[in-house]
Coordinates of N, CA, C and O in Angstrom, one line a residue:
X1 N -26.3 -89.9 112.7 CA -25.6 -91.3 112.6 C -25.4 -92.5 112.0 O -24.6 -92.7 111.5
X2 N -26.7 -92.1 112.4 CA -26.9 -94.3 112.8 C -27.9 -94.2 111.9 O -28.5 -95.3 112.2
X3 N -28.5 -93.4 111.2 CA -29.9 -93.8 110.5 C -30.0 -94.4 109.7 O -30.7 -94.8 109.1
X4 N -28.5 -94.5 108.9 CA -29.3 -95.5 108.0 C -28.0 -96.7 108.8 O -27.1 -97.3 108.0
X5 N -28.0 -96.8 110.6 CA -26.2 -98.4 109.9 C -26.5 -98.9 109.9 O -28.5 -99.8 110.2
X6 N -26.2 -99.7 109.9 CA -26.5 -101.3 109.5 C -25.4 -102.7 110.3 O -23.9 -102.2 109.3
X7 N -24.9 -103.3 110.9 CA -23.8 -104.2 111.8 C -23.6 -104.4 110.7 O -22.3 -105.2 110.6
X8 N -24.1 -106.0 109.6 CA -23.0 -106.3 108.5 C -22.6 -105.7 107.5 O -21.6 -105.8 107.7
X9 N -22.7 -104.1 107.1 CA -22.1 -103.2 106.8 C -21.1 -102.3 108.0 O -19.8 -102.1 106.9
X10 N -21.2 -101.8 109.1 CA -20.6 -101.3 109.3 C -20.2 -101.0 110.1 O -18.9 -101.0 110.6
X11 N -20.3 -102.8 110.7 CA -19.3 -102.9 111.8 C -17.4 -103.4 111.2 O -17.5 -104.8 110.4
X12 N -16.7 -103.5 112.1 CA -15.7 -104.2 111.4 C -14.9 -104.8 112.2 O -14.3 -105.3 111.8
X13 N -14.9 -104.8 113.7 CA -14.1 -105.8 114.4 C -14.9 -105.6 116.0 O -15.8 -104.3 116.5
X14 N -14.5 -106.7 117.1 CA -15.0 -106.2 118.1 C -13.3 -107.1 119.7 O -13.1 -108.7 118.7
X15 N -13.7 -106.4 120.1 CA -12.5 -106.8 120.7 C -12.2 -106.9 122.1 O -13.8 -105.8 123.1
X16 N -11.9 -106.9 122.9 CA -12.5 -106.9 124.4 C -11.4 -105.8 125.0 O -10.3 -105.1 124.7
X17 N -11.8 -104.9 125.9 CA -11.1 -104.0 126.3 C -10.8 -104.4 128.2 O -10.8 -105.9 128.9
X18 N -9.5 -105.2 127.4 CA -8.9 -104.5 128.8 C -8.6 -103.3 131.0 O -9.6 -102.5 130.3
X19 N -8.7 -104.0 131.4 CA -9.6 -103.9 132.6 C -8.8 -102.4 133.3 O -8.9 -101.5 133.7
X20 N -7.7 -102.1 133.1 CA -7.1 -100.4 133.2 C -8.2 -99.7 132.0 O -8.5 -98.4 132.8
X21 N -8.5 -100.0 131.0 CA -9.5 -99.5 130.0 C -10.2 -98.8 129.9 O -11.4 -97.6 130.7
X22 N -10.9 -100.6 130.7 CA -12.2 -100.1 132.0 C -12.6 -98.9 132.5 O -13.7 -98.7 132.3
X23 N -11.7 -99.4 133.8 CA -11.6 -98.2 134.6 C -11.2 -96.8 134.6 O -12.1 -95.9 134.6
X24 N -10.4 -96.5 133.7 CA -10.3 -95.2 133.0 C -11.5 -94.9 132.9 O -12.1 -93.8 132.6
X25 N -12.4 -95.5 131.6 CA -14.0 -95.8 130.8 C -14.6 -95.5 132.1 O -15.8 -94.8 132.1
X26 N -14.9 -95.9 133.0 CA -15.8 -95.6 133.8 C -15.8 -94.1 134.8 O -16.5 -93.2 135.0
X27 N -14.3 -93.7 134.8 CA -14.5 -93.0 136.4 C -14.4 -91.7 134.4 O -15.1 -90.5 135.5
X28 N -13.7 -91.7 133.2 CA -14.9 -90.6 132.9 C -16.3 -90.9 132.7 O -16.7 -89.5 133.0
X29 N -17.3 -92.2 132.3 CA -18.4 -91.9 132.5 C -19.4 -90.8 133.5 O -19.9 -91.0 133.8
X30 N -18.3 -91.2 135.5 CA -18.9 -90.6 136.5 C -18.7 -89.1 136.8 O -20.1 -88.9 136.6
X31 N -17.6 -89.0 136.1 CA -17.6 -87.9 135.9 C -18.3 -87.0 135.0 O -19.1 -85.7 135.3
X32 N -18.5 -87.3 133.9 CA -19.8 -87.0 132.5 C -21.6 -87.3 133.5 O -21.7 -86.2 132.8
X33 N -21.3 -88.5 134.0 CA -23.0 -88.2 134.3 C -23.3 -88.7 135.5 O -23.1 -90.1 136.1
X34 N -22.2 -87.1 136.8 CA -22.7 -88.4 138.0 C -23.6 -88.8 138.9 O -23.7 -89.8 139.3
X35 N -25.1 -88.2 138.0 CA -26.2 -89.4 138.3 C -26.3 -90.9 137.8 O -26.7 -92.0 139.1
X36 N -25.0 -91.1 137.7 CA -25.1 -92.9 137.6 C -24.6 -93.5 138.3 O -24.1 -94.5 138.3
X37 N -23.2 -92.5 139.0 CA -22.2 -93.9 139.7 C -22.9 -94.5 141.2 O -22.0 -95.6 141.9
X38 N -24.2 -94.5 141.5 CA -24.2 -95.1 142.2 C -25.2 -96.6 141.3 O -25.3 -97.8 142.0
X39 N -25.5 -97.0 140.0 CA -25.4 -97.7 138.7 C -24.5 -98.5 138.5 O -25.0 -99.1 137.6
X40 N -23.3 -97.2 138.4 CA -22.6 -98.4 138.0 C -21.6 -99.9 137.8 O -21.5 -100.1 136.4
X41 N -21.7 -100.3 138.9 CA -21.5 -100.6 139.3 C -22.7 -102.9 138.4 O -22.7 -102.9 138.0
X42 N -24.0 -101.9 138.7 CA -24.6 -103.4 137.6 C -24.3 -102.9 136.2 O -25.0 -103.5 135.1
X43 N -24.2 -101.3 135.8 CA -24.2 -101.4 134.4 C -22.5 -101.8 133.6 O -22.4 -102.4 131.9
X44 N -21.7 -101.5 134.4 CA -20.1 -102.1 133.6 C -20.0 -103.1 134.7 O -18.8 -103.0 135.6
X45 N -20.3 -104.4 135.0 CA -20.5 -105.7 136.2 C -18.5 -105.9 136.5 O -18.2 -106.0 134.6
X46 N -17.6 -105.9 137.6 CA -16.7 -106.2 137.0 C -15.9 -107.6 136.1 O -14.8 -107.9 135.6
X47 N -17.4 -108.6 136.8 CA -17.1 -110.1 136.1 C -17.4 -110.2 135.0 O -16.4 -110.7 134.0
X48 N -18.5 -109.1 134.4 CA -17.9 -109.4 132.6 C -17.1 -108.4 132.1 O -17.3 -107.3 132.6
X49 N -16.6 -108.7 131.0 CA -15.9 -108.3 130.1 C -16.5 -107.2 129.4 O -17.8 -107.0 129.4
X50 N -16.4 -105.8 129.4 CA -16.7 -104.8 128.2 C -15.5 -104.7 127.4 O -14.4 -105.6 127.2
X51 N -17.0 -104.9 126.0 CA -16.1 -105.0 124.9 C -15.9 -103.8 124.2 O -17.0 -102.6 123.7
X52 N -15.9 -103.6 123.1 CA -15.1 -102.6 122.2 C -16.0 -102.9 121.2 O -15.4 -103.7 120.6
X53 N -17.0 -102.6 119.6 CA -17.3 -102.6 119.1 C -16.7 -101.8 117.7 O -17.1 -100.1 117.9
X54 N -16.0 -101.8 116.9 CA -15.5 -100.5 116.2 C -15.9 -100.9 115.0 O -16.7 -101.8 114.3
X55 N -16.2 -99.4 114.5 CA -17.3 -99.8 113.1 C -16.6 -98.7 112.4 O -15.7 -97.2 112.3
X56 N -17.4 -98.3 111.5 CA -16.6 -97.5 110.1 C -16.5 -95.7 110.4 O -17.7 -95.7 112.2
X57 N -16.2 -94.9 109.9 CA -16.9 -93.3 110.8 C -16.5 -93.7 112.1 O -16.3 -92.2 112.4
X58 N -15.0 -93.4 112.3 CA -13.9 -94.0 113.8 C -15.5 -94.0 114.9 O -16.0 -93.2 115.8
X59 N -16.5 -94.9 114.7 CA -17.5 -95.2 115.4 C -17.4 -96.1 116.6 O -17.2 -97.5 116.1
X60 N -17.4 -95.9 118.2 CA -16.8 -97.3 118.8 C -17.8 -97.7 119.8 O -19.0 -96.3 120.3
X61 N -19.3 -98.7 119.8 CA -19.8 -99.1 120.2 C -19.1 -99.8 121.8 O -18.5 -100.8 121.2
X62 N -20.5 -99.9 123.1 CA -19.7 -100.3 123.9 C -20.4 -101.8 124.3 O -21.1 -100.4 124.5
X63 N -20.1 -102.4 124.3 CA -21.0 -103.7 125.0 C -20.8 -104.1 126.2 O -19.4 -104.3 126.8
X64 N -21.4 -104.7 127.1 CA -21.8 -106.0 127.9 C -22.3 -107.1 128.1 O -23.5 -106.7 127.6
X65 N -21.6 -108.5 127.3 CA -22.6 -109.5 127.2 C -22.9 -109.6 125.9 O -22.1 -108.9 124.9
X66 N -24.5 -109.5 125.5 CA -25.0 -109.5 124.0 C -25.7 -107.7 124.1 O -26.2 -107.0 123.4
X67 N -25.5 -106.4 125.3 CA -26.5 -105.4 125.8 C -25.4 -104.2 125.2 O -24.8 -104.0 125.9
X68 N -25.3 -103.7 124.0 CA -24.8 -102.1 124.5 C -25.0 -101.2 125.4 O -26.4 -101.5 125.2
X69 N -23.9 -100.8 125.3 CA -24.1 -100.0 127.2 C -24.3 -97.8 126.2 O -24.9 -97.3 127.1
X70 N -23.2 -98.2 125.4 CA -22.3 -96.5 125.5 C -22.5 -96.9 123.7 O -21.6 -97.4 123.5
X71 N -21.9 -95.7 123.4 CA -20.9 -95.2 122.1 C -20.2 -94.0 121.7 O -20.9 -93.8 123.2
X72 N -19.2 -93.7 120.7 CA -19.5 -92.6 120.9 C -18.2 -92.5 119.8 O -18.1 -93.5 118.9
X73 N -18.0 -91.5 119.3 CA -18.2 -91.4 117.1 C -16.2 -90.4 117.8 O -16.0 -89.8 118.5
X74 N -14.6 -91.7 117.0 CA -13.6 -90.3 117.7 C -14.0 -90.5 118.9 O -13.5 -91.5 120.3
X75 N -13.5 -88.8 119.7 CA -12.8 -89.0 120.5 C -14.4 -87.2 121.4 O -13.9 -87.4 122.8
X76 N -15.6 -88.2 120.8 CA -16.4 -86.7 121.7 C -16.4 -88.1 123.0 O -16.6 -88.8 122.8
X77 N -17.9 -86.9 124.0 CA -17.7 -87.9 125.0 C -18.4 -89.2 124.4 O -19.2 -89.7 123.9
X78 N -19.2 -89.8 126.0 CA -19.7 -90.9 126.2 C -21.1 -90.9 125.6 O -21.2 -90.0 127.2
X79 N -22.2 -91.6 124.9 CA -23.5 -91.4 125.0 C -24.0 -92.9 125.6 O -23.7 -93.7 124.9
X80 N -25.1 -92.3 126.4 CA -25.2 -93.7 126.6 C -26.1 -94.4 125.1 O -27.1 -93.0 124.9
X81 N -26.7 -95.2 125.5 CA -27.6 -96.1 124.3 C -29.5 -95.7 125.4 O -29.1 -95.0 126.2
X82 N -29.6 -96.0 124.3 CA -31.3 -95.6 124.6 C -31.8 -96.6 126.2 O -32.8 -96.2 126.2
X83 N -31.4 -97.9 124.7 CA -32.1 -98.9 126.0 C -31.7 -99.3 127.5 O -32.1 -99.4 128.5
X84 N -30.6 -98.7 127.8 CA -29.3 -98.4 129.1 C -30.0 -97.2 129.5 O -30.9 -97.0 130.6
X85 N -31.4 -96.1 129.1 CA -32.0 -94.6 129.3 C -33.2 -95.4 129.9 O -33.1 -94.9 131.2
X86 N -33.6 -96.4 129.2 CA -34.6 -96.4 129.3 C -34.6 -97.6 130.7 O -35.6 -97.2 131.8
X87 N -33.9 -97.9 131.0 CA -33.6 -99.2 132.8 C -33.0 -98.1 133.7 O -33.9 -98.2 134.6
X88 N -32.5 -97.2 133.3 CA -31.7 -96.0 134.3 C -32.0 -94.5 134.0 O -30.9 -93.8 133.7
X89 N -33.6 -94.4 133.5 CA -33.6 -92.5 133.4 C -33.4 -91.9 134.6 O -33.2 -90.3 133.8
X90 N -32.2 -91.4 134.8 CA -32.1 -90.7 136.3 C -30.4 -90.3 136.0 O -30.0 -89.3 136.7
X91 N -30.0 -90.9 134.4 CA -28.5 -91.2 134.4 C -28.5 -89.6 133.6 O -27.1 -88.9 133.3
X92 N -29.4 -88.9 133.6 CA -29.0 -87.6 132.7 C -30.3 -86.3 132.2 O -31.5 -87.3 132.5
X93 N -30.1 -85.1 132.0 CA -31.1 -84.3 131.9 C -32.4 -84.4 131.4 O -31.7 -85.5 130.0
X94 N -33.1 -83.6 131.7 CA -34.5 -84.8 130.8 C -35.2 -83.5 130.0 O -35.8 -82.2 130.8
X95 N -34.7 -83.0 128.6 CA -35.4 -81.6 128.0 C -36.8 -82.2 127.4 O -36.8 -83.7 126.7
X96 N -38.2 -82.1 128.0 CA -39.1 -82.3 127.2 C -40.0 -81.1 126.1 O -39.6 -79.8 125.8
X97 N -40.0 -81.9 124.0 CA -40.8 -81.4 124.2 C -41.9 -82.0 122.9 O -42.5 -82.7 124.3
X98 N -42.6 -80.7 122.6 CA -43.7 -80.7 122.3 C -44.9 -82.8 121.6 O -44.0 -82.5 120.3
X99 N -45.6 -82.5 120.9 CA -46.3 -83.6 121.0 C -45.9 -83.2 119.9 O -45.5 -83.7 118.1
X100 N -45.6 -81.9 118.8 CA -45.9 -81.5 117.0 C -44.4 -82.2 116.7 O -44.2 -82.6 115.6
X101 N -43.1 -82.5 117.9 CA -42.1 -82.7 117.2 C -42.0 -84.3 117.0 O -40.6 -84.4 116.8
X102 N -42.6 -85.1 117.5 CA -42.4 -86.4 118.1 C -42.2 -86.8 116.8 O -41.0 -87.8 117.1
X103 N -43.0 -87.1 115.9 CA -42.5 -87.5 114.8 C -41.5 -87.0 113.5 O -40.6 -87.9 112.9
X104 N -41.1 -85.4 113.7 CA -40.0 -85.5 113.2 C -38.5 -85.8 113.7 O -37.8 -86.0 113.7
X105 N -38.7 -85.7 115.2 CA -37.3 -86.1 115.9 C -37.4 -87.8 115.5 O -36.1 -88.6 115.4
X106 N -38.6 -88.8 115.7 CA -38.0 -90.8 115.0 C -38.2 -90.8 113.4 O -37.5 -91.7 113.7
X107 N -37.9 -89.6 113.0 CA -36.8 -89.3 111.6 C -35.1 -88.5 110.9 O -35.0 -88.7 110.3
X108 N -34.9 -88.5 113.0 CA -33.7 -88.7 112.7 C -34.0 -87.0 112.9 O -32.1 -86.6 112.1
X109 N -34.8 -86.2 112.7 CA -34.0 -84.5 112.9 C -34.1 -84.2 114.3 O -34.1 -84.5 115.3
X110 N -33.1 -82.5 114.2 CA -32.2 -82.4 115.5 C -33.6 -81.6 115.8 O -34.8 -81.1 115.4
X111 N -34.0 -81.0 117.4 CA -35.0 -80.3 118.0 C -34.2 -79.3 118.0 O -33.8 -78.2 118.4
X112 N -36.3 -77.7 118.1 CA -35.7 -76.5 117.3 C -36.5 -75.8 117.9 O -36.4 -77.0 119.7
X113 N -35.5 -75.3 118.7 CA -36.0 -74.3 119.7 C -37.5 -74.0 120.1 O -37.9 -74.3 121.3
X114 N -38.1 -74.0 118.7 CA -39.8 -74.0 119.4 C -40.0 -75.1 119.7 O -41.0 -74.9 120.7
X115 N -40.5 -76.7 119.8 CA -40.5 -77.2 120.1 C -39.8 -77.6 121.8 O -40.9 -78.5 122.1
X116 N -39.3 -76.9 122.2 CA -38.9 -77.0 122.9 C -39.5 -75.4 124.7 O -39.5 -75.5 125.4
X117 N -39.4 -74.3 123.6 CA -40.3 -73.6 124.5 C -41.7 -73.3 124.0 O -42.1 -72.4 124.5
X118 N -42.4 -74.2 123.5 CA -43.9 -73.8 122.7 C -44.5 -75.0 124.3 O -43.8 -75.2 125.5
X119 N -45.7 -74.2 124.4 CA -46.6 -74.9 125.5 C -46.6 -76.9 125.4 O -46.5 -77.2 124.3
X120 N -46.5 -77.3 125.9 CA -46.5 -78.6 126.0 C -45.0 -79.0 127.1 O -44.7 -79.9 127.2
X121 N -44.0 -78.4 126.3 CA -42.8 -79.1 126.9 C -42.1 -78.2 127.5 O -42.9 -76.8 128.5
X122 N -41.1 -78.4 128.2 CA -40.3 -78.5 128.9 C -38.7 -78.6 128.9 O -37.6 -78.6 128.9
X123 N -38.8 -77.1 129.5 CA -36.8 -76.7 129.3 C -36.3 -76.0 130.8 O -36.5 -75.5 130.8
X124 N -35.4 -77.3 131.2 CA -34.6 -77.3 132.7 C -33.7 -76.6 131.7 O -33.1 -76.9 130.3
X125 N -32.6 -76.1 133.0 CA -31.4 -75.6 132.1 C -30.0 -76.1 132.6 O -30.3 -77.4 133.0
X126 N -30.0 -76.1 131.4 CA -28.8 -76.9 130.4 C -27.4 -76.3 130.1 O -28.4 -74.7 129.8
X127 N -26.8 -76.7 130.0 CA -25.6 -75.5 129.4 C -25.4 -76.1 127.7 O -25.6 -77.0 127.7
X128 N -24.3 -75.4 127.0 CA -24.1 -76.1 126.2 C -23.3 -77.4 125.5 O -22.6 -77.2 126.9
X129 N -23.8 -78.3 125.4 CA -23.0 -79.3 124.6 C -22.4 -80.2 126.2 O -22.3 -81.1 125.8
X130 N -23.7 -80.3 126.7 CA -24.0 -81.4 127.2 C -25.2 -82.4 126.8 O -26.2 -82.3 125.9
X131 N -24.9 -83.3 127.2 CA -25.6 -84.5 127.0 C -27.0 -84.4 127.7 O -26.8 -84.8 128.4
X132 N -28.2 -85.0 126.6 CA -29.7 -85.0 127.6 C -30.4 -85.7 126.4 O -30.4 -86.1 126.0
X133 N -31.3 -86.2 127.5 CA -32.6 -87.8 127.4 C -33.7 -86.9 126.9 O -34.4 -85.5 127.3
X134 N -34.0 -86.7 125.6 CA -35.8 -86.3 124.8 C -36.6 -86.9 125.4 O -37.0 -87.6 125.1
X135 N -37.6 -85.7 126.3 CA -38.8 -86.6 126.4 C -39.5 -86.1 125.3 O -39.6 -85.4 125.4
X136 N -41.2 -86.1 125.3 CA -41.7 -86.2 124.9 C -43.6 -85.9 126.2 O -43.3 -86.7 126.2
X137 N -44.0 -85.0 125.4 CA -44.9 -84.9 126.2 C -46.1 -85.8 125.7 O -46.1 -86.0 125.0
X138 N -46.6 -86.1 127.0 CA -47.8 -87.6 127.8 C -46.7 -88.9 126.9 O -47.4 -90.1 127.0
X139 N -45.2 -89.1 127.3 CA -44.5 -90.7 126.5 C -43.5 -90.5 128.5 O -43.4 -89.8 128.6
X140 N -43.8 -91.9 128.8 CA -43.1 -92.6 129.8 C -42.1 -92.2 130.0 O -40.2 -91.0 130.4
X141 N -41.0 -92.9 128.7 CA -40.0 -93.3 128.0 C -39.2 -92.3 127.0 O -40.1 -91.6 126.7
X142 N -37.8 -91.9 127.3 CA -36.9 -91.9 126.2 C -36.7 -91.5 124.9 O -37.4 -92.8 125.1
X143 N -37.1 -90.8 124.0 CA -37.3 -90.8 122.6 C -36.0 -90.7 122.0 O -36.0 -91.5 120.4
X144 N -35.1 -90.2 122.7 CA -33.5 -89.2 121.7 C -33.3 -89.4 122.6 O -33.4 -89.0 124.1
X145 N -31.3 -89.8 122.5 CA -30.4 -88.7 123.4 C -30.2 -87.2 122.0 O -29.6 -88.0 120.7
X146 N -29.7 -86.8 122.7 CA -29.3 -85.5 122.4 C -27.8 -84.6 123.5 O -28.0 -85.1 123.4
X147 N -27.1 -83.7 121.8 CA -26.5 -83.1 122.7 C -27.3 -82.1 122.0 O -27.2 -81.0 121.1
X148 N -26.6 -80.2 123.9 CA -27.8 -79.2 123.6 C -26.3 -78.2 122.8 O -25.2 -77.8 122.9
X149 N -27.1 -77.7 121.6 CA -26.1 -76.9 121.1 C -26.3 -75.4 120.7 O -24.8 -74.6 120.5
X150 N -27.4 -75.3 122.0 CA -26.8 -74.0 122.6 C -27.9 -74.1 124.4 O -28.6 -75.4 124.9
X151 N -27.7 -73.5 125.0 CA -27.7 -73.1 126.5 C -28.7 -73.1 126.4 O -30.2 -72.3 125.8
X152 N -29.8 -73.8 127.4 CA -31.7 -73.5 128.0 C -31.5 -71.6 127.9 O -33.2 -71.3 127.1
X153 N -31.0 -71.3 128.8 CA -31.4 -69.7 128.3 C -31.1 -68.3 126.6 O -31.9 -68.1 126.8
X154 N -30.5 -69.5 126.2 CA -30.0 -69.2 124.7 C -31.3 -69.5 123.6 O -31.8 -68.8 123.3
X155 N -31.7 -70.3 123.9 CA -33.2 -71.4 123.9 C -34.1 -70.9 124.3 O -35.2 -70.7 123.1
X156 N -34.5 -70.4 124.8 CA -35.9 -69.2 125.5 C -35.4 -67.7 125.5 O -36.4 -67.3 124.1
X157 N -34.7 -67.5 125.4 CA -34.5 -66.0 124.3 C -34.1 -66.2 122.9 O -34.9 -65.2 122.1
X158 N -33.2 -66.6 122.0 CA -33.4 -66.5 120.4 C -35.1 -67.1 119.6 O -35.5 -66.5 119.7
X159 N -34.4 -68.6 120.3 CA -36.0 -69.0 120.2 C -36.4 -69.3 118.7 O -36.9 -69.3 118.2
X160 N -35.1 -69.7 117.8 CA -34.4 -70.4 116.2 C -33.6 -71.0 116.5 O -32.3 -70.5 116.5
X161 N -33.5 -71.9 115.5 CA -32.2 -73.2 114.9 C -33.0 -73.8 116.4 O -33.8 -73.9 116.8
X162 N -31.8 -74.5 115.7 CA -31.2 -75.9 116.6 C -30.8 -75.8 118.0 O -30.0 -75.2 118.3
X163 N -31.3 -76.4 118.7 CA -31.9 -76.3 120.3 C -31.2 -77.2 121.0 O -29.9 -77.4 121.8
X164 N -31.1 -78.4 120.0 CA -30.2 -79.6 120.3 C -30.3 -80.9 119.9 O -30.9 -80.3 118.6
X165 N -29.1 -81.6 120.1 CA -28.3 -82.4 117.7 C -29.3 -83.5 118.2 O -29.0 -83.9 120.0
X166 N -29.9 -83.7 117.9 CA -30.2 -85.8 118.3 C -28.9 -86.2 117.3 O -28.0 -86.6 116.5
X167 N -28.6 -87.3 118.3 CA -27.5 -88.7 118.1 C -27.8 -89.6 117.9 O -27.4 -90.4 117.4
X168 N -28.8 -90.2 118.1 CA -29.3 -91.2 118.3 C -31.0 -91.4 118.9 O -31.9 -90.7 120.2
X169 N -31.8 -91.7 118.1 CA -33.8 -92.4 118.6 C -33.9 -93.7 118.3 O -32.9 -94.7 118.1
X170 N -34.9 -93.9 118.7 CA -35.3 -94.8 118.8 C -36.2 -95.2 117.2 O -36.5 -94.4 116.0
X171 N -35.4 -97.1 116.9 CA -35.5 -97.3 115.8 C -34.6 -97.0 115.2 O -34.7 -97.1 113.2
X172 N -33.7 -96.5 115.8 CA -32.3 -95.9 114.6 C -31.1 -97.5 113.5 O -32.0 -98.8 114.8
X173 N -30.0 -96.8 113.4 CA -29.4 -98.1 113.0 C -28.7 -99.0 114.4 O -29.3 -100.1 114.5
X174 N -28.8 -98.0 115.5 CA -28.5 -98.3 116.8 C -29.3 -99.4 117.3 O -28.4 -100.1 118.4
X175 N -30.1 -99.0 117.3 CA -32.0 -99.7 118.3 C -31.4 -101.2 118.0 O -31.9 -101.6 119.2
X176 N -31.3 -100.8 116.5 CA -31.5 -102.5 115.5 C -31.1 -103.1 116.2 O -30.2 -104.6 115.8
X177 N -29.7 -103.3 116.8 CA -27.9 -103.8 116.4 C -28.0 -105.2 117.4 O -28.8 -104.7 119.1
X178 N -28.2 -105.7 117.0 CA -27.6 -107.2 117.7 C -26.6 -107.4 117.7 O -26.1 -108.1 116.9
X179 N -25.3 -108.3 119.0 CA -24.5 -108.5 118.8 C -24.6 -110.4 119.3 O -25.1 -110.8 120.2

């Protein structure tokens, strides 16, 4: 989604969100990510307005001040940005890949099932279509945010194909956006 994202070419406008829309968004985010509730007032303070940055391909970026916090495409779920995930690592469940998968993930590849089931990897129980943080063996911070394409039980039994779709990773176009 953000492999070749350039803010000068892809951003079409920036507008503040109404307080009613902000409240609805907060409720939706808390519903999706229950672990974020204690931190939601720090992430989305009432005093600072929330802005939506409209981009091509129906991508919306949500920012507080000059900091991106969430993004989504069309009516997809709200995904936290990696910088937000690095500040609040407890908001998403974590899947850990082995060392061999790191360079592929950092170039935008999806996470394959063998990378989640091999020694050095940790596969936690998660349902299909849930949003997860992708951690790497021996690393402290998340290197990507993904969506489970199979449940963790299916990943263990099938052990073939794409296990997690990579939606945002370190050093992609979204990582470099400056508002």
